[in-house]
Amino acid sequence: MPITNLLSTVEIETAPEPVHAVIWMHGLGADGNDFVPIINELKLSPQKGIRFIFPHAPMRPVTINNGYVMRAWYDISGARINSMEDETGIRDAQKAIDALIDHEIQRGIAAHKIVLAGFSQGGAIALQTGLRQKNGLAGILALSCYLPLSDYLPVEANVANATIPILMAHGTFDPVVPISLAVASRDSLRQANYALEWHEYPMEHTVCMQEISDIDHWLQRILS
C-alpha cells in the first residue's frame, strides 16, 4: 500500500530508472535545497542511476534560538547539544526517514542500495535511523554531527546494519558541534565494531572541497 504523510522532498535523478537512492538530510534552519548543489560536484558515473532525495524537516520552535520557528529535525535546548536531548523529536524524525526508506523500497530501490546522508542535525538523524533500520542499507554518511541517544544504541541497534559502512567527517574548528563530541561518537561506534571511516578538515561548521572529494570516492566505492 502507498505510504501517506511522507515528508516533502526535492528529488533529482542522475539517470532514468535509478537503482540507487541517497536520502540526504539538511542541518538546522536550512531545507532540502541546501545540499542539492553538491550533486554537480560529485563525479559519480551516470550509469549508476542514483535518485537523490533531499527531505524538508518539519517547521518547529527551537529553544536555543529563543523559540523561533524553523525547519529542524528535533529541538535543541542549549549550547551543549547532546545534553537534555529531545528524545521525542529525534525518534519522530527517525520514523519520518524510515517512511522515506520504505517508500523507496516500494518504488523498486533495494534496501542495500539506499544510503542515508546528513549534515549536522541531519547527520545525527542519519546515524539514529540507519543504525536502527530493519533493512540492511548501503551506508551512512554523517557530516559535522554526533551520535544522538547514544546510551540507547546497544539495545536498539539492528543486526541488519551491524556491518554498515559509515563515513564521518568533521571540521577541526567547528564551533557548533565540537569535534570532541564527534570524536567521542566515532570512538563509541568503533568500540561497537562498526566499520567507520573518519576524516577531519581545517574548517568550521561547513563543507570543503576536499571533503566533497572524499565523499565522492566513498559513494563510488559503496555503490559499485
Coordinates of C-alpha atoms in Angstrom, one line a residue, residues 18-118:
P18 CA 17.7 4.7 -10.9
V19 CA 18.8 1.7 -9.0
H20 CA 20.4 3.6 -6.0
A21 CA 19.0 6.2 -3.6
V22 CA 20.7 8.7 -1.4
I23 CA 18.4 10.3 1.3
W24 CA 20.2 13.4 2.4
M25 CA 19.1 15.4 5.5
H26 CA 19.9 19.1 5.9
G27 CA 21.0 20.9 9.0
L28 CA 19.1 23.1 11.5
G29 CA 17.3 26.1 9.8
A30 CA 18.1 25.0 6.3
D31 CA 15.8 23.0 4.0
G32 CA 16.1 20.2 1.4
N33 CA 17.6 22.6 -1.2
D34 CA 20.7 23.1 0.9
F35 CA 22.7 20.2 -0.4
V36 CA 21.3 19.9 -4.0
P37 CA 24.3 21.8 -5.5
I38 CA 26.7 19.0 -4.2
I39 CA 25.4 16.6 -6.9
N40 CA 27.2 18.6 -9.6
E41 CA 30.4 18.4 -7.5
L42 CA 30.4 14.6 -7.4
K43 CA 32.0 12.6 -10.2
L44 CA 29.5 9.7 -10.0
S45 CA 29.1 7.7 -13.1
P46 CA 25.7 8.5 -14.8
Q47 CA 25.4 4.8 -15.5
K48 CA 24.9 4.2 -11.7
G49 CA 21.4 5.8 -11.8
I50 CA 21.0 7.5 -8.4
R51 CA 17.9 9.1 -7.0
F52 CA 19.0 11.9 -4.6
I53 CA 16.2 12.7 -2.1
F54 CA 16.5 15.8 0.0
P55 CA 13.7 16.0 2.5
H56 CA 12.5 19.1 4.3
A57 CA 12.4 18.9 8.0
P58 CA 9.2 20.0 9.8
M59 CA 8.8 23.5 11.0
R60 CA 9.1 23.7 14.8
P61 CA 10.2 26.2 17.5
V62 CA 13.8 25.7 18.6
T63 CA 14.6 26.5 22.2
I64 CA 18.2 27.5 21.7
N65 CA 17.0 30.1 19.1
N66 CA 14.5 31.7 21.5
G67 CA 11.7 29.6 20.3
Y68 CA 12.0 30.8 16.7
V69 CA 10.1 28.5 14.3
M70 CA 12.3 27.0 11.7
R71 CA 13.0 23.7 9.9
A72 CA 14.5 21.4 12.5
W73 CA 14.7 17.6 12.9
Y74 CA 14.4 18.0 16.6
D75 CA 14.7 20.6 19.3
I76 CA 17.9 21.8 20.9
S77 CA 17.8 23.2 24.4
G78 CA 21.2 24.7 24.9
A79 CA 24.8 25.1 23.7
R80 CA 25.7 21.6 24.9
I81 CA 23.7 20.0 22.1
N82 CA 23.9 16.4 23.4
S83 CA 22.5 17.3 26.9
M84 CA 18.8 17.2 27.6
E85 CA 18.2 15.6 24.2
D86 CA 14.8 15.9 22.6
E87 CA 14.2 12.2 22.5
T88 CA 10.6 12.5 21.2
G89 CA 11.7 14.8 18.4
I90 CA 14.7 12.6 17.5
R91 CA 12.5 9.5 17.4
D92 CA 9.8 11.2 15.3
A93 CA 12.5 12.2 12.8
Q94 CA 13.7 8.6 12.7
K95 CA 10.2 7.4 11.9
A96 CA 9.9 10.0 9.1
I97 CA 13.1 8.8 7.5
D98 CA 12.1 5.2 8.0
A99 CA 9.0 6.0 6.0
L100 CA 11.1 7.5 3.2
I101 CA 13.2 4.3 3.1
D102 CA 10.1 2.2 2.9
H103 CA 8.8 4.4 0.1
E104 CA 12.0 4.0 -1.9
I105 CA 11.7 0.2 -1.4
Q106 CA 8.2 0.3 -2.7
R107 CA 9.4 2.3 -5.7
G108 CA 11.8 -0.5 -6.6
I109 CA 15.1 0.5 -4.9
A110 CA 16.6 -2.4 -3.0
A111 CA 17.4 -1.5 0.6
H112 CA 21.0 -2.5 0.3
K113 CA 21.3 0.3 -2.4
I114 CA 20.0 3.1 -0.2
V115 CA 22.4 5.5 1.5
L116 CA 21.4 7.8 4.4
A117 CA 23.4 11.1 4.5
G118 CA 23.1 14.2 6.5

